[in-house]
Amino acid sequence: MPAMPRTQPPTRFAYLGPEGTFAEAALSSAVPPGEGSRQPAASVPAALAAVRSGEADAALVPIENSVEGAVPATMDALADGDPLLITREVFLAVSFVLAVRPGTELAAVRSVASHPHALAQTARRLAELLPGVVPLPATSTAGAARQVADGEVDAAVCAPIAAQRYGLAPLVEDVADHPGAVTRFVLVAPPGPLPAPTGNDKTSLVAVVGDRTGALLELLREFSVRGISLTRIESRPTRERLGVYSFSLDCEGHAADARVGEALAGLHRVCDDVRFLGSYPRADGRENKPVPPTAADDAFAEAAGWLQAVREGRA
């Protein structure tokens, strides 16, 4: 049965598993381990399905990385299925080790596995360390570590916590091609009351535009005319046919802000479909750009009052 609308804070959390993933570390940084139960899921769609079915109150999943960009599985799973809302975001610095069973030497490594994003972030270093070895994709970095522990592969690119959890030895540390990478995770829950505006918020949504001239411009104009800054925009196929795309985007501001609310209403009018994914506090350490005076809530209220006066013959 579909998840019930949120009325209480979540106490049952799903995350991209198995144990030892960056997602588990990000969840622990957002929610103290003593506050609620945690259940690892085999994939991002599985974690979100647990929320949709009511088996979990919320799920923490990766949505983008500073090196590799968006996580398609998350973007697609949020765009399809029963609606879910992002209630907060979490940023986690990620570092990778090349983990092996204790006693394994580099020359003995004939296979290495990890999540595709981790493999992409370590491709150059792996080619230097293991020339001729073709990396194998895994559902998660911790899943790859577990494969090593089970003897299925020789080495894994994973988080230090995963190596420790599965009894592996870090053969090479800091194997990332671009040190200092950060992954953004989002905590997703069933629809319910939005977090209160903080003055430094983000709003996320998915908009489907038709196959017509100027469709994307119409979408962007709803933000630009109101002085709203986009922090992310990416296109995804809708799987209907070539030429029809959805745009996943984040913008500064909260749905409770007059200018953001009007932009959402405008998108609903000009787009083929709009899925609201939530308004939540910004957590990347940056401040939203100052609101132009003509786009402040007071300006919207004054303009609405003037229009009402016009319609009543008082202006």
Short mmCIF file of C-alpha atoms in Angstrom, two decimals:
data_model
loop_
_atom_site.label_atom_id
_atom_site.label_comp_id
_atom_site.label_asym_id
_atom_site.label_seq_id
_atom_site.Cartn_x
_atom_site.Cartn_y
_atom_site.Cartn_z
CA MET A 1 0.00 0.00 0.00
CA PRO A 2 1.27 3.54 -0.70
CA ALA A 3 2.94 5.43 2.09
CA MET A 4 0.68 7.63 4.20
CA PRO A 5 1.31 11.40 4.17
CA ARG A 6 3.85 12.52 6.75
CA THR A 7 2.43 13.57 10.10
CA GLN A 8 5.32 12.64 12.42
CA PRO A 9 9.13 12.87 12.15
CA PRO A 10 10.63 9.79 10.48
CA THR A 11 11.95 6.99 12.67
CA ARG A 12 12.59 4.27 10.06
CA PHE A 13 15.26 5.12 7.50
CA ALA A 14 16.25 3.31 4.32
CA TYR A 15 19.52 4.01 2.53
CA LEU A 16 21.54 2.76 -0.42
CA GLY A 17 23.27 -0.31 1.03
CA PRO A 18 24.73 -2.59 1.99
CA GLU A 19 26.30 -1.53 5.27
CA GLY A 20 29.42 0.55 4.83
CA THR A 21 28.30 2.75 1.92
CA PHE A 22 28.84 6.48 1.71
CA ALA A 23 25.04 6.73 1.96
CA GLU A 24 25.15 5.12 5.41
CA ALA A 25 27.87 7.57 6.46
CA ALA A 26 25.82 10.49 5.13
CA LEU A 27 22.71 9.27 6.97
CA SER A 28 24.70 9.00 10.21
CA SER A 29 25.91 12.57 9.77
CA ALA A 30 22.33 13.79 9.27
CA VAL A 31 20.52 11.64 11.83
CA PRO A 32 22.32 10.42 14.99
CA PRO A 33 22.50 6.59 15.03
CA GLY A 34 20.32 6.41 18.13
CA GLU A 35 17.44 8.22 16.46
CA GLY A 36 15.53 5.59 14.53
CA SER A 37 16.20 2.30 12.79
CA ARG A 38 18.16 1.93 9.54
CA GLN A 39 17.65 -0.57 6.75
CA PRO A 40 20.03 -0.93 3.78
CA ALA A 41 18.47 -1.29 0.33
CA ALA A 42 19.97 -3.02 -2.68
CA SER A 43 19.54 -0.02 -4.97
CA VAL A 44 18.27 3.56 -5.11
CA PRO A 45 14.89 2.46 -6.58
CA ALA A 46 14.62 -0.14 -3.80
CA ALA A 47 15.30 2.48 -1.11
CA LEU A 48 12.62 4.78 -2.54
CA ALA A 49 10.23 1.85 -3.00
CA ALA A 50 10.52 1.17 0.74
CA VAL A 51 9.24 4.69 1.40
CA ARG A 52 6.47 4.42 -1.18
CA SER A 53 5.28 1.11 0.29
CA GLY A 54 5.35 2.39 3.86
CA GLU A 55 8.15 0.05 4.95
CA ALA A 56 10.33 3.09 5.71
CA ASP A 57 9.49 6.64 6.71
CA ALA A 58 12.32 8.21 4.71
CA ALA A 59 15.26 7.24 2.51
CA LEU A 60 18.66 8.81 2.02
CA VAL A 61 20.03 8.45 -1.52
CA PRO A 62 22.80 10.08 -3.59
CA ILE A 63 21.67 12.59 -6.20
CA GLU A 64 24.87 14.17 -7.57
CA ASN A 65 28.64 14.18 -7.29
CA SER A 66 31.04 17.09 -7.75
CA VAL A 67 33.10 15.07 -10.24
CA GLU A 68 30.65 12.82 -12.09
CA GLY A 69 27.48 14.92 -11.90
CA ALA A 70 23.98 13.54 -11.45
CA VAL A 71 23.05 10.04 -10.31
CA PRO A 72 20.59 8.97 -13.04
CA ALA A 73 18.99 6.23 -10.94
CA THR A 74 17.92 8.78 -8.34
CA MET A 75 16.75 11.39 -10.83
CA ASP A 76 14.64 8.85 -12.71
CA ALA A 77 13.21 7.20 -9.60
CA LEU A 78 12.09 10.57 -8.20
CA ALA A 79 10.52 11.58 -11.52
CA ASP A 80 8.47 8.37 -11.81
CA GLY A 81 6.15 6.54 -9.43
CA ASP A 82 4.18 7.90 -6.50
CA PRO A 83 5.30 11.43 -5.52
CA LEU A 84 7.99 11.84 -2.88
CA LEU A 85 9.46 15.01 -1.39
CA ILE A 86 13.03 15.97 -0.54
CA THR A 87 13.08 17.23 3.05
CA ARG A 88 16.79 17.96 3.41
CA GLU A 89 20.14 17.62 1.67
CA VAL A 90 23.43 16.28 3.01
CA PHE A 91 26.91 16.86 1.60
CA LEU A 92 29.64 14.31 2.25
CA ALA A 93 33.32 14.47 1.28
CA VAL A 94 34.24 11.13 -0.29
CA SER A 95 37.61 9.39 -0.35
CA PHE A 96 38.39 5.97 -1.79
CA VAL A 97 40.75 3.15 -0.93
CA LEU A 98 41.71 0.12 -2.98
CA ALA A 99 40.72 -2.62 -0.55
CA VAL A 100 41.79 -6.28 -0.68
CA ARG A 101 41.71 -9.36 1.50
CA PRO A 102 44.55 -9.22 4.07
CA GLY A 103 47.81 -10.50 2.62
CA THR A 104 46.91 -9.76 -1.01
CA GLU A 105 49.64 -7.93 -2.93
CA LEU A 106 49.05 -5.53 -5.81
CA ALA A 107 50.60 -7.92 -8.33
CA ALA A 108 48.02 -10.56 -7.39
CA VAL A 109 44.99 -8.36 -8.14
CA ARG A 110 43.30 -9.61 -11.30
CA SER A 111 39.84 -8.10 -10.78
CA VAL A 112 38.48 -4.92 -9.19
CA ALA A 113 34.89 -3.79 -8.67
CA SER A 114 32.97 -0.75 -7.47
CA HIS A 115 29.95 1.45 -8.14
CA PRO A 116 30.17 3.02 -11.64
CA HIS A 117 30.51 6.53 -10.16
CA ALA A 118 33.42 5.43 -7.98
CA LEU A 119 35.09 3.70 -10.94
CA ALA A 120 34.73 6.87 -13.02
CA GLN A 121 36.29 8.94 -10.23
CA THR A 122 39.29 6.59 -9.95
CA ALA A 123 39.74 5.48 -13.57
CA ARG A 124 43.15 7.07 -14.14
CA ARG A 125 44.66 5.80 -10.89
CA LEU A 126 43.29 2.30 -11.44
CA ALA A 127 44.81 2.22 -14.92
CA GLU A 128 48.17 3.14 -13.41
CA LEU A 129 47.94 0.65 -10.55
CA LEU A 130 46.27 -2.22 -12.41
CA PRO A 131 47.10 -1.97 -16.13
CA GLY A 132 45.08 -4.42 -18.18
CA VAL A 133 42.52 -5.08 -15.46
CA VAL A 134 38.98 -4.17 -16.56
CA PRO A 135 36.96 -2.78 -13.62
CA LEU A 136 33.62 -4.45 -12.89
CA PRO A 137 30.49 -2.47 -11.92
CA ALA A 138 28.77 -3.14 -8.60
CA THR A 139 25.53 -1.82 -7.12
CA SER A 140 27.48 0.12 -4.47
CA THR A 141 31.01 0.64 -3.17
CA ALA A 142 30.18 -1.38 -0.05
CA GLY A 143 28.69 -4.11 -2.21
CA ALA A 144 32.01 -4.34 -4.01
CA ALA A 145 33.81 -4.62 -0.66
CA ARG A 146 31.51 -7.46 0.29
CA GLN A 147 32.31 -9.19 -3.01
CA VAL A 148 35.99 -9.04 -2.09
CA ALA A 149 35.29 -10.48 1.36
CA ASP A 150 33.29 -13.29 -0.27
CA GLY A 151 36.15 -14.05 -2.66
CA GLU A 152 34.23 -13.06 -5.80
CA VAL A 153 36.72 -10.35 -6.85
CA ASP A 154 40.25 -9.46 -5.73
CA ALA A 155 39.85 -5.76 -4.93
CA ALA A 156 37.27 -3.05 -4.42
CA VAL A 157 37.26 0.72 -4.66
CA CYS A 158 35.32 1.69 -1.56
CA ALA A 159 35.11 3.91 1.48
CA PRO A 160 37.53 3.24 4.35
CA ILE A 161 34.53 2.38 6.55
CA ALA A 162 33.49 -0.36 4.12
CA ALA A 163 36.97 -1.88 4.10
CA GLN A 164 36.96 -1.93 7.89
CA ARG A 165 33.44 -3.35 8.11
CA TYR A 166 34.20 -6.26 5.79
CA GLY A 167 37.62 -7.07 7.24
CA LEU A 168 39.63 -5.83 4.26
CA ALA A 169 43.03 -4.18 4.11
CA PRO A 170 43.47 -0.79 2.37
CA LEU A 171 46.16 -1.69 -0.17
CA VAL A 172 46.28 1.84 -1.64
CA GLU A 173 44.72 4.91 -0.04
CA ASP A 174 43.37 8.07 -1.73
CA VAL A 175 42.96 6.52 -5.18
CA ALA A 176 40.64 9.27 -6.50
CA ASP A 177 41.72 11.08 -9.66
CA HIS A 178 40.36 14.33 -8.24
CA PRO A 179 40.84 14.52 -4.46
CA GLY A 180 38.27 16.50 -2.51
CA ALA A 181 35.18 15.16 -4.28
CA VAL A 182 31.84 15.74 -2.59
CA THR A 183 28.61 13.79 -3.01
CA ARG A 184 25.23 15.36 -2.38
CA PHE A 185 22.59 13.14 -0.79
CA VAL A 186 18.91 13.88 -0.28
CA LEU A 187 16.53 12.65 2.42
CA VAL A 188 13.25 11.73 0.76
CA ALA A 189 9.88 11.18 2.45
CA PRO A 190 6.18 10.88 1.50
CA PRO A 191 4.33 14.12 0.76
CA GLY A 192 3.52 16.23 3.79
CA PRO A 193 4.05 19.69 5.28
CA LEU A 194 7.10 21.42 3.87
CA PRO A 195 9.98 22.44 6.14
CA ALA A 196 9.50 26.06 7.20
CA PRO A 197 11.40 28.63 5.11
CA THR A 198 14.80 29.54 6.54
CA GLY A 199 15.68 32.34 4.13
CA ASN A 200 18.39 30.14 2.59
CA ASP A 201 16.48 27.34 0.89
CA LYS A 202 16.38 25.32 -2.30
CA THR A 203 13.42 24.06 -4.29
CA SER A 204 13.64 20.99 -6.54
CA LEU A 205 11.32 19.89 -9.33
CA VAL A 206 11.04 18.00 -12.60
CA ALA A 207 9.38 19.69 -15.58
CA VAL A 208 8.43 18.01 -18.85
CA VAL A 209 8.44 20.27 -21.90
CA GLY A 210 6.89 19.49 -25.26
CA ASP A 211 8.64 19.04 -28.58
CA ARG A 212 8.10 22.60 -29.75
CA THR A 213 10.21 25.65 -30.53
CA GLY A 214 11.01 27.77 -27.47
CA ALA A 215 9.76 25.26 -24.89
CA LEU A 216 12.94 25.39 -22.81
CA LEU A 217 13.04 29.17 -23.07
CA GLU A 218 9.50 29.33 -21.68
CA LEU A 219 10.62 27.22 -18.72
CA LEU A 220 13.67 29.35 -17.99
CA ARG A 221 11.74 32.60 -18.38
CA GLU A 222 9.51 31.73 -15.41
CA PHE A 223 12.62 31.93 -13.23
CA SER A 224 14.50 34.77 -14.89
CA VAL A 225 11.64 37.30 -14.83
CA ARG A 226 11.33 36.76 -11.07
CA GLY A 227 15.04 36.99 -10.31
CA ILE A 228 15.31 33.33 -9.25
CA SER A 229 18.73 31.70 -9.60
CA LEU A 230 18.98 28.09 -10.77
CA THR A 231 21.63 26.04 -8.96
CA ARG A 232 21.24 22.94 -11.18
CA ILE A 233 19.45 21.97 -14.40
CA GLU A 234 19.78 18.72 -16.31
CA SER A 235 17.80 17.04 -19.05
CA ARG A 236 16.59 13.44 -18.96
CA PRO A 237 14.70 11.43 -21.59
CA THR A 238 11.07 10.78 -20.74
CA ARG A 239 11.25 7.38 -22.49
CA GLU A 240 8.19 8.30 -24.54
CA ARG A 241 9.98 9.18 -27.79
CA LEU A 242 12.93 11.16 -29.04
CA GLY A 243 12.47 14.90 -28.69
CA VAL A 244 10.47 14.85 -25.44
CA TYR A 245 12.58 15.58 -22.37
CA SER A 246 12.17 16.30 -18.71
CA PHE A 247 14.33 18.85 -16.92
CA SER A 248 15.41 18.18 -13.35
CA LEU A 249 16.35 21.40 -11.63
CA ASP A 250 17.06 23.11 -8.33
CA CYS A 251 16.48 26.79 -7.71
CA GLU A 252 17.10 29.15 -4.85
CA GLY A 253 14.14 29.91 -2.62
CA HIS A 254 11.16 28.17 -1.01
CA ALA A 255 7.72 27.35 -2.40
CA ALA A 256 6.30 29.59 0.34
CA ASP A 257 8.12 32.59 -1.19
CA ALA A 258 5.82 34.59 -3.44
CA ARG A 259 8.25 34.67 -6.37
CA VAL A 260 9.00 30.93 -6.22
CA GLY A 261 5.32 30.11 -5.84
CA GLU A 262 4.48 32.21 -8.90
CA ALA A 263 7.27 30.51 -10.86
CA LEU A 264 5.89 27.08 -9.97
CA ALA A 265 2.41 28.17 -11.03
CA GLY A 266 3.83 29.53 -14.27
CA LEU A 267 5.62 26.26 -14.99
CA HIS A 268 2.39 24.37 -14.34
CA ARG A 269 0.80 26.57 -17.00
CA VAL A 270 3.46 26.33 -19.75
CA CYS A 271 4.92 22.84 -19.23
CA ASP A 272 3.37 19.52 -20.20
CA ASP A 273 3.89 18.27 -16.64
CA VAL A 274 5.54 19.46 -13.42
CA ARG A 275 6.51 17.33 -10.44
CA PHE A 276 7.34 19.29 -7.30
CA LEU A 277 10.15 17.55 -5.37
CA GLY A 278 10.31 19.76 -2.30
CA SER A 279 11.65 22.91 -0.65
CA TYR A 280 14.28 22.44 2.04
CA PRO A 281 17.19 24.21 3.77
CA ARG A 282 20.32 24.71 1.72
CA ALA A 283 23.26 22.73 3.17
CA ASP A 284 26.20 23.44 0.86
CA GLY A 285 27.54 26.32 2.93
CA ARG A 286 26.55 28.94 0.36
CA GLU A 287 24.09 31.80 0.72
CA ASN A 288 21.26 32.43 -1.71
CA LYS A 289 21.72 35.48 -3.89
CA PRO A 290 20.04 38.67 -2.62
CA VAL A 291 16.45 39.01 -3.78
CA PRO A 292 15.95 41.97 -6.15
CA PRO A 293 13.60 44.56 -4.61
CA THR A 294 11.11 44.02 -7.43
CA ALA A 295 10.99 40.27 -6.64
CA ALA A 296 10.60 40.50 -2.86
CA ASP A 297 7.39 39.20 -1.27
CA ASP A 298 6.41 42.78 -0.34
CA ALA A 299 6.62 43.78 -4.00
CA PHE A 300 4.34 40.88 -4.99
CA ALA A 301 1.84 41.85 -2.28
CA GLU A 302 1.88 45.51 -3.37
CA ALA A 303 1.37 44.53 -7.01
CA ALA A 304 -1.53 42.24 -6.08
CA GLY A 305 -3.12 45.04 -4.10
CA TRP A 306 -2.76 47.43 -7.03
CA LEU A 307 -4.33 44.90 -9.42
CA GLN A 308 -7.25 44.36 -7.04
CA ALA A 309 -7.77 48.13 -6.95
CA VAL A 310 -7.79 48.24 -10.76
CA ARG A 311 -10.38 45.49 -10.95
CA GLU A 312 -12.57 47.27 -8.41
CA GLY A 313 -12.22 50.64 -10.13
CA ARG A 314 -10.27 52.21 -7.28
CA ALA A 315 -6.94 52.74 -9.06
#
